């Protein structure tokens, strides 16, 4: 007897998001028989029943899919079955050779689990590892696909009878929730001494007592290493100036702002301005660090974010975070805890975050007074994501958009969908803010944040991540793409990897523009690329960074750039903006000797810089926009030295904000392809000497750079008839410059593309490398 039905295959984020239980219940609603199964290629379904019900079922797979699912494709084929299925079942997962699919990032604790965790009558009351199909760890615990418990770090925790019953009940919220656990069968938390003996806790405090003691230690001003989803944080009371200062001292982090974790959205709103889009991000299932404008800062230690007018804010996203910060539960409030914690990465500056208990206890012992750890292993590290919400009200678009400053937890490894097919490709990214990219078919899997490639530990983390994601997504590269810079670690790695496939070097700023194009799913065409950043190896061997290109995926032409100026001392000048200011002035024949910023600079050091420039000794030529920002910041007295990347430019932008709308540009010249800035710098020097407000000078500088970008784009359009412009590179993370330039380009009727899914900085570079290499 034959039976009508359909055979269905679904791809996308459809594992670890409650998709099979959704399908099971949907089949029951439409009275269909058959089965559903995870495979390493997606989800397969066979259904039998009335034709109209099968059609409604297929349509509902898309229209009613679980909120965490992201369906890329559904193929449904009408089938006449020889066998009649008596029921609808969820079948065991199957592995298919060489098959792959996207996987879910880690998901913040959902509202249902949060409610249960604080219900004294629930069996998971105050349990630090509560989760369900709609929340909990995913990416950081997965060892292989298909996504099933034996292929995760939860394999070592056999389910108790109660958890097993929930796991096997298709009507339960924890049906096939792979990290399901409870106090009887799951992981547990411990509080341990730091090996340096600063803590006064007993060696091991288990379960709830560990959390309660940790809350007390935080209230007492101690620094606690807390194991999270993708690695350790270092936490302390954000209102305790002494504790925050001690954390800075131990971590070797002089000025870079710390991220904060608030107990709840209400407490965030007391200190920061929060619009609807920002609130949605803070409270949603991603819960990244969101940059918010500061409203009041009396309680928060000044050393949390020195000289900043924003704070990096997140809400608790794991059960353990909630237990540390909760201010209402009757059991927890007996042990007071700060309502705002500094939550910074668990590492010394420039090292990868710790993920292993024993490694953390050894490596972080000089940093932490105690360790709140647990025994659920983290398979792959993943830092917090950092985003900003931008309103486009001034650019004729009322919809806010997310600007990714660091794309990692909760977003990686979501793929970027490409508008064309690719060969299996590994693009290794750049040297700073490294991510890498794996492509296959129309998917580009951009990795989580790896970091700055400055030491062996980061190198090893990079290599481990490449190996892990290549295995997960079954990518055996047929193309290796890398930066043109000959001395990058990633270049050396690429050149020795997979020796018998094409290795393609991609110019840095070409990759930036291609990344923006791919991010916006553009097909291959020429557009105007405004690539503004700090450092990129040019085709001529110079340091580029203030580039106007006519670019496509296949190639590019450099049509204009900032004039070449010397960078005294090479890379060391990036930490000493005063050197750049003196070097630029010397090359341009300008006198800065009586400017205030020179008062704190050693005369002998100034003489060395000037000689380097005159003799062209260790003073490489650069067209970098980032270095121009550094030079101007020093000239106007913002900062002579920096302790983190772009510090001088960030502080200058903050000073400019209240003046920028009324400020007028400085003069400059465009000669052939060279953008001459000597006259602008001369006028800036004059304004400093005449005691113009620093913020006003900074605002005029921002207006000048925006006008340069627009006028050069107009000139290129006149010659080429190209009316589209893409903005990429780390300088475009400057919100003031981005807003000004986009407004002005739109006013001139350009079509403007900015990054929508990936960072404009080098965190998005690998995506551009991958697509360029495929076209070349």
XYZ file of C-alpha atoms in Angstrom:
776
model
C 0.000 0.000 0.000
C 1.463 3.350 -1.051
C 1.179 6.540 1.022
C 1.512 10.172 -0.063
C 3.854 12.525 1.747
C 6.986 14.627 1.494
C 10.722 14.319 2.042
C 12.182 17.531 3.434
C 15.741 18.764 3.960
C 16.509 21.935 5.933
C 19.790 23.786 6.293
C 20.810 26.662 8.531
C 20.974 27.065 12.324
C 18.608 24.176 13.035
C 20.440 22.177 15.695
C 20.628 23.135 19.345
C 17.725 25.564 18.952
C 14.737 23.314 19.692
C 14.033 22.522 16.057
C 13.280 18.806 16.356
C 10.781 19.278 19.213
C 9.185 22.045 17.159
C 8.882 19.694 14.162
C 7.490 16.909 16.371
C 4.755 19.116 17.783
C 3.993 20.619 14.389
C 3.512 17.130 12.944
C 1.181 16.251 15.819
C -0.869 19.391 15.160
C -1.328 18.495 11.501
C -1.886 14.796 12.266
C 1.111 13.682 10.225
C 3.212 10.537 10.601
C 6.894 10.048 9.863
C 10.155 11.156 11.456
C 12.707 13.925 11.923
C 16.458 13.532 12.391
C 19.563 15.664 12.787
C 22.392 14.957 10.402
C 25.747 16.613 9.933
C 24.183 18.239 6.837
C 21.119 19.729 8.556
C 17.696 18.320 9.441
C 15.897 15.613 7.452
C 12.146 15.009 7.702
C 9.743 12.539 6.161
C 5.989 13.100 6.634
C 2.876 11.272 5.490
C -0.704 12.498 5.522
C -3.288 14.546 3.679
C -1.728 16.664 0.920
C -3.193 19.921 2.255
C -1.870 19.193 5.744
C 1.572 18.318 4.416
C 1.634 21.613 2.500
C 0.581 23.551 5.609
C 3.228 21.701 7.614
C 5.984 22.658 5.150
C 4.876 26.295 5.156
C 4.778 26.391 8.970
C 8.369 25.129 9.174
C 9.426 28.581 8.034
C 6.699 30.838 9.410
C 6.645 29.336 12.907
C 10.269 28.268 13.368
C 11.787 28.600 16.866
C 13.173 32.083 17.585
C 16.801 30.905 17.692
C 16.575 29.014 14.390
C 17.925 30.567 11.199
C 16.720 28.677 8.146
C 18.835 29.076 5.022
C 16.994 26.631 2.763
C 14.104 24.181 2.728
C 13.702 21.620 -0.038
C 10.466 19.617 -0.044
C 9.900 16.782 -2.487
C 6.557 15.033 -2.963
C 7.016 11.313 -2.391
C 4.876 8.179 -2.681
C 6.057 5.936 0.166
C 5.925 2.144 0.050
C 5.844 2.004 3.846
C 3.254 3.638 6.091
C 4.625 5.156 9.300
C 2.452 4.406 12.361
C 3.661 7.433 14.405
C 5.851 10.515 14.179
C 9.240 9.939 15.790
C 12.483 11.719 16.492
C 15.181 9.460 15.156
C 18.801 9.321 16.339
C 21.224 11.704 14.683
C 23.362 10.475 11.810
C 26.758 11.584 10.526
C 27.229 12.055 6.781
C 30.748 12.042 5.405
C 31.962 15.495 4.365
C 28.604 17.074 5.218
C 28.467 20.272 7.244
C 26.059 22.853 8.566
C 26.120 26.083 10.588
C 25.979 25.750 14.369
C 24.439 27.898 17.058
C 26.460 30.314 19.161
C 26.125 30.234 22.935
C 22.795 31.644 24.096
C 22.163 33.777 27.190
C 19.944 32.410 29.968
C 16.290 32.589 28.892
C 13.466 34.121 30.931
C 11.884 30.717 31.693
C 15.094 29.301 33.147
C 15.754 32.506 35.063
C 12.287 32.281 36.619
C 12.834 28.645 37.602
C 16.287 29.361 39.006
C 14.818 31.854 41.479
C 11.770 29.745 42.373
C 12.391 28.112 45.806
C 9.993 25.316 44.849
C 11.846 24.366 41.679
C 14.360 21.512 41.776
C 16.904 23.756 40.037
C 16.543 26.599 42.535
C 19.791 28.598 42.512
C 21.474 25.975 40.321
C 24.351 27.634 38.386
C 24.009 25.454 35.259
C 20.284 25.553 34.512
C 19.502 25.633 30.780
C 16.962 24.435 28.234
C 16.466 24.155 24.496
C 16.257 27.933 24.267
C 19.435 28.877 26.131
C 22.816 27.790 27.414
C 26.192 26.794 25.980
C 26.450 25.640 22.368
C 29.525 26.653 20.371
C 31.967 26.578 23.276
C 31.108 22.994 24.311
C 30.754 21.382 20.861
C 33.524 18.992 19.867
C 31.974 17.718 16.623
C 28.749 17.466 14.646
C 25.948 16.437 14.682
C 25.185 18.416 17.832
C 24.399 15.715 20.383
C 25.465 15.345 24.004
C 28.182 12.711 23.344
C 29.897 15.203 21.012
C 30.023 17.940 23.689
C 31.835 18.511 26.962
C 28.616 17.413 28.713
C 29.365 13.813 27.717
C 30.969 13.247 31.134
C 27.711 13.985 32.979
C 25.199 11.092 32.708
C 21.638 12.333 33.138
C 19.686 11.457 36.256
C 16.211 9.924 35.861
C 14.463 13.281 36.228
C 16.627 14.999 33.611
C 16.332 11.976 31.327
C 12.536 12.164 31.524
C 12.591 15.839 30.522
C 15.136 15.180 27.785
C 12.976 12.444 26.239
C 9.600 14.212 26.541
C 8.721 15.937 23.243
C 6.370 18.283 25.098
C 9.022 19.443 27.561
C 11.078 22.610 27.114
C 14.221 20.558 27.740
C 13.453 17.940 25.102
C 16.826 17.116 23.546
C 18.501 20.058 25.316
C 22.035 18.683 25.108
C 23.515 20.567 28.120
C 20.558 19.632 30.384
C 21.633 19.251 34.011
C 20.493 19.588 37.597
C 22.156 19.526 41.046
C 21.893 15.722 41.152
C 23.704 14.958 37.897
C 25.281 18.089 36.453
C 28.343 20.263 36.909
C 29.014 22.065 40.164
C 30.760 25.275 41.174
C 33.760 25.523 43.481
C 35.497 28.401 45.196
C 39.250 27.960 45.420
C 42.121 29.862 46.914
C 44.536 31.716 44.754
C 47.918 30.055 45.069
C 49.356 33.357 46.235
C 47.405 32.950 49.465
C 45.632 36.318 49.405
C 42.203 34.753 49.871
C 40.938 33.627 53.254
C 38.441 31.054 51.973
C 38.751 27.347 52.617
C 40.235 25.326 49.776
C 36.993 24.100 48.221
C 33.509 25.516 48.822
C 30.907 23.601 46.847
C 27.634 24.542 45.165
C 25.693 27.415 46.683
C 28.215 28.086 49.430
C 30.799 28.882 46.737
C 28.524 31.527 45.218
C 27.628 33.026 48.598
C 31.265 33.274 49.641
C 32.204 34.794 46.275
C 29.515 37.459 46.719
C 30.965 38.328 50.094
C 34.509 38.507 48.776
C 33.410 40.857 45.989
C 31.716 43.079 48.569
C 34.959 43.071 50.548
C 36.883 44.479 47.584
C 38.502 41.243 46.415
C 39.203 40.253 42.800
C 37.586 36.970 41.739
C 38.364 34.907 38.631
C 34.975 33.650 37.409
C 34.646 30.863 34.853
C 32.023 31.755 32.249
C 30.793 30.346 28.940
C 33.833 31.001 26.760
C 36.525 31.664 29.328
C 37.361 33.286 32.637
C 36.506 36.831 33.690
C 38.228 38.858 36.372
C 35.540 40.484 38.510
C 35.550 43.147 41.195
C 33.204 45.727 42.696
C 32.888 48.513 40.113
C 32.146 51.077 42.838
C 35.343 50.292 44.758
C 38.092 52.572 43.446
C 40.783 50.669 45.348
C 39.680 47.292 43.949
C 39.489 48.597 40.354
C 42.898 50.241 40.697
C 44.385 47.032 42.057
C 42.921 45.072 39.128
C 44.512 47.522 36.686
C 47.848 47.203 38.454
C 47.813 43.395 38.509
C 46.558 42.997 34.950
C 48.958 45.552 33.492
C 46.110 47.495 31.921
C 46.857 51.164 32.440
C 44.007 52.988 30.735
C 41.827 50.830 28.523
C 38.211 50.869 29.768
C 36.824 47.893 31.664
C 33.476 46.309 30.781
C 30.757 46.325 33.437
C 28.070 43.800 34.273
C 24.962 45.253 35.922
C 22.467 43.275 37.984
C 19.472 44.325 35.845
C 18.289 46.737 33.176
C 16.850 49.134 35.766
C 20.272 49.685 37.318
C 21.752 50.257 33.854
C 19.182 52.971 33.183
C 20.172 54.799 36.347
C 23.705 55.277 35.062
C 23.401 55.263 31.263
C 21.176 56.472 28.480
C 19.410 53.423 27.022
C 17.241 53.572 23.911
C 14.867 50.864 22.720
C 17.406 49.153 20.436
C 20.084 49.156 23.146
C 17.627 47.754 25.671
C 16.723 44.952 23.259
C 20.393 44.021 22.849
C 21.084 44.114 26.579
C 18.033 41.994 27.376
C 17.947 39.676 24.355
C 19.444 36.240 23.854
C 22.845 37.599 22.755
C 23.645 39.986 25.641
C 26.882 41.439 24.215
C 28.799 44.308 25.762
C 26.966 47.419 24.535
C 28.611 50.856 24.519
C 26.216 53.296 26.203
C 26.395 57.028 26.811
C 26.989 57.806 30.465
C 24.204 59.647 32.285
C 25.454 59.575 35.863
C 28.691 58.179 37.237
C 28.830 59.024 40.931
C 28.862 55.437 42.151
C 31.111 53.864 39.516
C 34.864 54.143 40.115
C 36.471 56.767 37.881
C 39.226 54.340 36.937
C 36.726 51.984 35.263
C 36.741 54.069 32.059
C 39.123 57.033 32.344
C 38.257 60.048 30.157
C 35.386 58.164 28.476
C 31.835 59.419 28.002
C 30.591 55.880 27.407
C 30.571 52.650 29.371
C 30.765 49.102 28.025
C 27.757 47.450 29.658
C 26.291 43.958 29.704
C 23.732 42.080 31.753
C 24.220 38.625 33.320
C 24.102 35.978 30.612
C 24.906 32.791 32.536
C 23.114 31.444 35.606
C 26.315 31.911 37.604
C 26.393 35.606 36.691
C 22.810 35.992 37.875
C 23.647 34.349 41.193
C 26.620 36.657 41.750
C 24.682 39.845 41.043
C 21.101 39.148 42.150
C 19.777 41.717 44.623
C 16.313 40.252 45.384
C 16.453 36.512 46.124
C 15.959 35.957 49.895
C 18.718 33.353 50.139
C 21.263 35.364 48.188
C 20.684 38.794 49.725
C 21.749 37.466 53.130
C 25.212 37.732 51.607
C 25.446 41.219 50.134
C 26.954 41.626 46.693
C 27.772 44.583 44.470
C 25.070 45.394 41.917
C 27.720 46.400 39.342
C 30.829 44.361 38.653
C 33.851 44.998 36.522
C 33.951 41.971 34.202
C 37.137 41.936 32.186
C 38.851 39.100 30.355
C 40.661 36.557 32.518
C 44.202 37.052 31.272
C 47.244 39.235 31.448
C 47.036 41.922 28.788
C 47.649 40.534 25.285
C 47.351 36.871 26.351
C 44.403 34.639 25.396
C 41.679 34.278 28.014
C 42.049 31.252 30.289
C 39.527 28.435 29.775
C 41.012 25.474 31.660
C 40.725 25.287 35.459
C 44.279 24.217 36.155
C 45.735 26.689 33.661
C 43.659 29.489 35.225
C 44.688 28.569 38.759
C 48.318 28.740 37.711
C 48.326 31.592 35.194
C 45.847 33.911 36.900
C 47.016 33.418 40.477
C 48.890 36.756 40.464
C 45.686 38.466 39.342
C 42.901 36.935 41.447
C 42.286 36.576 45.176
C 39.996 33.576 44.615
C 38.609 31.452 41.803
C 34.943 30.647 41.193
C 35.314 27.675 38.873
C 33.215 24.760 37.672
C 33.786 21.336 36.160
C 31.992 21.771 32.819
C 34.861 22.042 30.357
C 35.085 24.829 27.801
C 36.169 23.236 24.540
C 36.915 26.457 22.646
C 37.499 29.956 24.007
C 35.216 32.795 23.022
C 35.494 36.389 24.281
C 32.540 38.700 24.833
C 31.263 40.614 21.811
C 31.316 44.414 21.837
C 28.741 46.426 19.889
C 27.313 49.900 19.577
C 23.867 50.923 18.396
C 23.795 53.701 15.835
C 20.709 55.684 14.929
C 20.457 56.822 11.322
C 17.960 59.595 12.007
C 20.210 62.174 10.422
C 20.766 59.979 7.376
C 17.151 59.613 6.321
C 16.820 56.143 7.856
C 15.065 55.832 11.205
C 16.123 52.236 11.808
C 18.969 51.776 14.290
C 21.786 49.452 13.274
C 24.351 47.461 15.210
C 27.999 48.359 14.765
C 30.206 45.411 15.678
C 33.431 46.448 17.362
C 34.248 42.842 18.317
C 32.194 39.950 16.952
C 32.556 36.910 19.159
C 30.289 35.335 21.826
C 26.621 35.058 20.789
C 27.442 35.900 17.137
C 30.297 33.596 16.139
C 30.195 31.274 14.344
C 26.999 32.492 12.625
C 27.955 32.559 8.936
C 27.838 35.495 6.580
C 25.787 34.364 3.592
C 27.588 35.167 0.363
C 25.944 36.082 -2.954
C 28.148 33.619 -4.836
C 29.656 30.146 -4.435
C 33.194 29.751 -3.104
C 35.784 27.027 -3.049
C 36.735 25.676 0.395
C 38.932 28.535 1.612
C 40.912 29.523 4.678
C 41.631 33.231 5.065
C 43.901 33.879 8.033
C 43.170 37.559 8.709
C 45.566 40.188 9.986
C 47.895 40.755 12.893
C 45.632 42.870 15.136
C 42.125 41.978 16.336
C 42.585 38.733 14.463
C 39.778 36.577 13.240
C 40.031 34.044 10.449
C 37.438 32.971 7.906
C 36.493 29.615 6.435
C 34.281 29.532 3.357
C 32.386 26.731 1.743
C 29.703 27.072 -0.898
C 27.832 30.284 -0.015
C 28.770 30.309 3.653
C 31.565 32.413 5.154
C 32.276 31.323 8.717
C 34.045 34.212 10.425
C 35.688 32.992 13.601
C 35.316 34.397 17.069
C 37.801 37.070 18.189
C 41.302 35.592 18.512
C 43.253 38.718 19.516
C 46.453 40.523 18.609
C 49.086 38.135 17.288
C 51.791 39.200 19.711
C 52.902 36.078 21.574
C 53.172 32.308 21.421
C 50.004 31.766 23.458
C 47.901 33.712 20.940
C 49.566 31.851 18.060
C 48.637 28.529 19.646
C 45.070 29.675 20.254
C 44.813 30.740 16.604
C 46.035 27.366 15.377
C 43.683 25.466 17.704
C 40.730 27.530 16.530
C 41.566 26.998 12.860
C 41.802 23.248 13.396
C 38.550 23.094 15.380
C 36.387 25.140 13.010
C 37.858 23.428 9.950
C 36.791 20.101 11.433
C 33.325 21.325 12.462
C 32.533 22.733 9.040
C 34.379 20.019 7.101
C 36.584 22.526 5.290
C 39.735 21.207 3.656
C 41.082 24.377 2.078
C 41.618 24.515 -1.646
C 42.662 28.184 -1.329
C 44.699 29.893 1.407
C 44.401 33.688 1.628
C 46.615 35.963 3.706
C 47.758 39.572 4.120
C 50.408 41.015 1.854
C 52.593 41.955 4.858
C 55.625 39.618 4.760
C 56.287 39.680 8.521
C 52.854 38.829 9.930
C 52.568 35.590 11.879
C 49.425 34.840 9.899
C 51.393 35.232 6.651
C 53.996 32.735 7.825
C 51.250 30.349 8.986
C 49.467 30.576 5.633
C 52.617 30.008 3.621
C 53.428 26.756 5.419
C 49.811 25.484 5.596
C 48.496 23.025 2.999
C 51.445 23.396 0.625
C 49.819 21.978 -2.522
C 46.971 24.489 -2.895
C 47.027 28.103 -4.166
C 48.273 30.642 -1.632
C 47.010 34.128 -2.418
C 48.292 37.351 -0.844
C 45.604 40.036 -0.593
C 46.395 43.716 -0.113
C 45.098 44.896 3.263
C 42.839 47.743 2.165
C 41.477 45.828 -0.807
C 40.451 43.168 1.716
C 38.753 45.809 3.881
C 36.583 47.058 1.008
C 35.821 43.526 -0.197
C 34.782 42.639 3.354
C 32.281 45.499 3.395
C 30.954 44.418 -0.006
C 30.516 40.794 1.079
C 28.972 41.910 4.374
C 26.316 43.735 2.304
C 25.936 40.731 -0.051
C 26.940 42.704 -3.127
C 27.789 40.995 -6.383
C 31.102 41.775 -8.046
C 31.225 45.334 -9.311
C 33.426 48.381 -9.000
C 32.737 50.901 -6.280
C 34.573 53.665 -4.465
C 36.322 52.284 -1.392
C 37.198 54.611 1.475
C 39.682 52.456 3.416
C 40.799 54.407 6.490
C 42.784 52.616 9.191
C 46.034 52.582 11.106
C 48.343 50.206 9.289
C 48.263 48.112 6.149
C 51.108 46.927 3.944
C 50.882 48.633 0.581
C 51.602 47.253 -2.865
C 54.600 49.597 -3.015
C 55.994 48.391 0.329
C 54.940 51.545 2.216
C 52.515 51.687 5.154
C 49.082 52.571 3.805
C 45.982 53.619 5.708
C 44.322 56.694 4.170
C 43.222 55.127 0.904
C 40.600 55.872 -1.724
C 40.275 52.906 -4.050
C 38.177 51.926 -7.005
C 37.669 48.313 -6.055
C 35.820 45.137 -6.894
C 36.311 41.653 -5.508
C 38.672 40.873 -8.374
C 41.015 43.866 -8.211
C 41.506 47.470 -7.133
C 43.046 50.745 -8.236
C 44.489 53.237 -5.773
C 43.088 56.549 -7.008
C 43.980 58.811 -4.055
C 45.643 58.669 -0.646
C 46.994 60.804 2.155
C 50.404 62.120 1.270
C 53.327 60.055 2.523
C 54.793 61.306 5.790
C 57.495 59.725 8.006
C 56.756 57.486 10.979
C 59.789 58.001 13.254
C 60.771 54.765 14.955
C 58.315 52.702 12.931
C 55.824 50.753 15.008
C 57.097 52.265 18.269
C 55.643 55.616 17.183
C 52.124 54.183 17.454
C 52.596 54.154 21.247
C 54.027 57.699 21.226
C 51.825 60.064 19.218
C 54.145 62.959 20.053
C 56.791 61.337 17.854
C 54.364 61.268 14.932
C 53.436 64.921 15.514
C 57.091 66.013 15.628
C 57.972 63.822 12.631
C 55.122 65.144 10.488
C 55.937 68.737 11.431
C 59.611 68.230 10.590
C 58.769 66.734 7.193
C 56.344 69.564 6.404
C 58.684 72.318 7.597
C 56.412 73.401 10.456
C 57.527 74.682 13.853
C 55.952 73.029 16.891
C 58.675 73.805 19.411
C 56.556 76.198 21.472
C 53.345 74.144 21.536
C 52.213 72.978 24.998
C 52.540 69.268 24.182
C 56.310 69.714 23.786
C 56.782 70.817 27.393
C 56.633 67.247 28.688
C 58.866 65.772 25.979
C 62.588 65.314 26.518
C 64.553 67.647 24.230
C 67.100 64.972 23.375
C 64.312 62.596 22.279
C 62.860 65.329 20.070
C 66.265 65.833 18.477
C 66.524 62.105 17.755
C 63.127 62.114 16.032
C 64.020 65.108 13.888
C 67.309 63.510 12.833
C 65.496 60.279 11.942
C 63.213 62.233 9.640
C 65.969 64.303 8.035
C 68.234 61.301 7.496
C 65.343 58.963 6.581
C 66.615 56.567 9.232
C 64.032 54.139 10.650
C 61.270 56.504 9.579
C 59.148 54.549 7.073
C 56.738 56.481 4.885
C 53.054 56.178 5.702
C 49.734 57.360 4.321
C 47.931 56.145 7.447
C 44.748 57.930 8.500
C 45.047 56.452 11.997
C 48.513 57.969 12.397
C 47.217 61.351 11.217
C 44.627 61.196 14.004
C 47.426 60.375 16.467
C 49.550 63.284 15.258
C 46.719 65.800 15.550
C 45.726 64.477 18.986
C 49.277 65.105 20.200
C 49.523 68.529 18.553
C 46.391 69.809 20.299
C 47.405 68.400 23.676
C 45.106 65.399 23.999
C 47.771 62.772 24.664
C 51.494 62.233 24.068
C 51.568 58.515 24.837
C 48.928 55.787 24.558
C 48.459 52.579 26.501
C 46.026 50.954 24.069
C 45.258 51.158 20.371
C 43.486 54.347 19.188
C 43.410 55.832 22.714
C 44.461 59.300 21.545
C 41.954 59.307 18.677
C 39.121 58.125 20.927
C 39.776 60.819 23.512
C 40.009 63.451 20.758
C 36.681 62.334 19.308
C 35.024 62.666 22.722
C 36.280 66.244 23.043
C 35.009 67.080 19.547
C 31.409 65.964 19.957
C 29.783 69.075 21.382
C 31.466 71.299 18.769
C 31.258 69.181 15.643
C 27.986 70.366 14.111
C 29.035 74.020 14.033
C 32.707 73.425 13.181
C 34.167 74.392 9.811
C 36.780 72.342 7.931
C 40.418 73.346 7.720
C 42.008 73.950 4.313
C 43.830 71.150 2.469
C 44.941 70.421 -1.101
C 44.464 67.513 -3.465
C 47.284 67.198 -6.003
C 46.800 64.358 -8.447
C 46.419 61.330 -6.144
C 47.985 62.989 -3.072
C 45.873 64.538 -0.313
C 48.106 67.264 1.140
C 47.578 67.990 4.842
C 50.368 70.518 5.498
C 48.083 73.564 5.374
C 45.602 71.879 7.692
C 48.311 71.089 10.241
C 49.659 74.650 9.995
C 46.190 76.051 10.803
C 45.825 73.600 13.695
C 49.154 74.823 15.118
C 47.941 78.416 14.826
C 44.680 77.568 16.611
C 46.577 75.898 19.451
C 48.829 78.954 19.800
C 45.785 81.256 19.892
C 44.249 79.143 22.681
C 41.255 77.905 20.713
C 39.294 75.253 22.614
C 40.800 71.805 22.148
C 37.372 70.323 21.408
C 36.704 72.872 18.677
C 40.041 72.166 16.981
C 39.283 68.442 17.170
C 35.831 69.052 15.674
C 37.265 71.062 12.783
C 39.727 68.230 12.119
C 36.860 65.689 11.986
C 34.961 67.934 9.591
C 38.075 68.199 7.410
C 38.550 64.448 7.098
C 34.870 64.007 6.285
C 35.044 66.697 3.608
C 38.159 65.095 2.112
C 36.355 61.741 1.890
C 33.326 63.282 0.207
C 35.176 65.575 -2.206
C 37.556 62.857 -3.374
C 34.569 60.523 -3.854
C 32.837 63.194 -5.959
C 35.975 63.596 -8.063
C 36.191 59.842 -8.637
C 32.496 59.742 -9.547
C 32.999 62.452 -12.165
C 35.720 60.386 -13.821
C 34.250 56.893 -13.477
C 30.463 57.401 -13.139
C 30.611 55.133 -10.063
C 28.017 56.241 -7.509
C 28.493 53.652 -4.747
C 30.907 54.040 -1.838
C 31.997 51.488 0.781
C 33.517 52.572 4.106
C 35.843 50.139 5.853
C 38.836 50.134 8.189
C 39.215 50.774 11.901
C 39.037 54.581 11.647
C 35.349 54.222 10.709
C 34.666 53.010 14.245
C 34.889 56.710 15.057
C 31.155 57.396 15.360
C 31.519 61.123 14.793
C 33.480 60.700 11.566
C 31.243 57.890 10.308
C 28.043 59.853 10.903
C 29.381 63.038 9.322
C 30.748 61.281 6.256
C 27.730 59.105 5.617
C 25.389 62.088 5.967
C 27.454 64.136 3.529
C 27.796 61.311 1.005
C 24.059 60.675 1.096
C 23.432 64.377 0.675
C 25.513 64.137 -2.503
C 23.310 61.225 -3.664
C 25.872 58.460 -3.163
C 24.787 54.949 -2.261
C 26.733 54.234 0.923
C 27.693 50.824 2.309
C 28.979 50.276 5.854
C 29.499 47.048 7.779
C 26.268 45.392 8.937
C 27.348 41.951 10.229
C 31.085 42.246 10.790
C 33.521 44.779 12.288
C 34.946 47.556 10.114
C 38.288 47.002 11.851
C 40.673 44.109 11.218
C 38.173 41.769 12.887
C 36.404 41.678 9.513
C 39.514 41.547 7.340
C 39.545 37.764 6.793
C 36.120 37.859 5.146
C 37.492 40.229 2.513
C 40.606 38.119 2.017
C 38.465 35.048 1.407
C 36.237 36.588 -1.262
C 39.107 38.358 -3.032
C 41.106 35.116 -3.170
C 38.151 33.287 -4.691
C 37.818 35.894 -7.430
C 41.534 36.000 -8.126
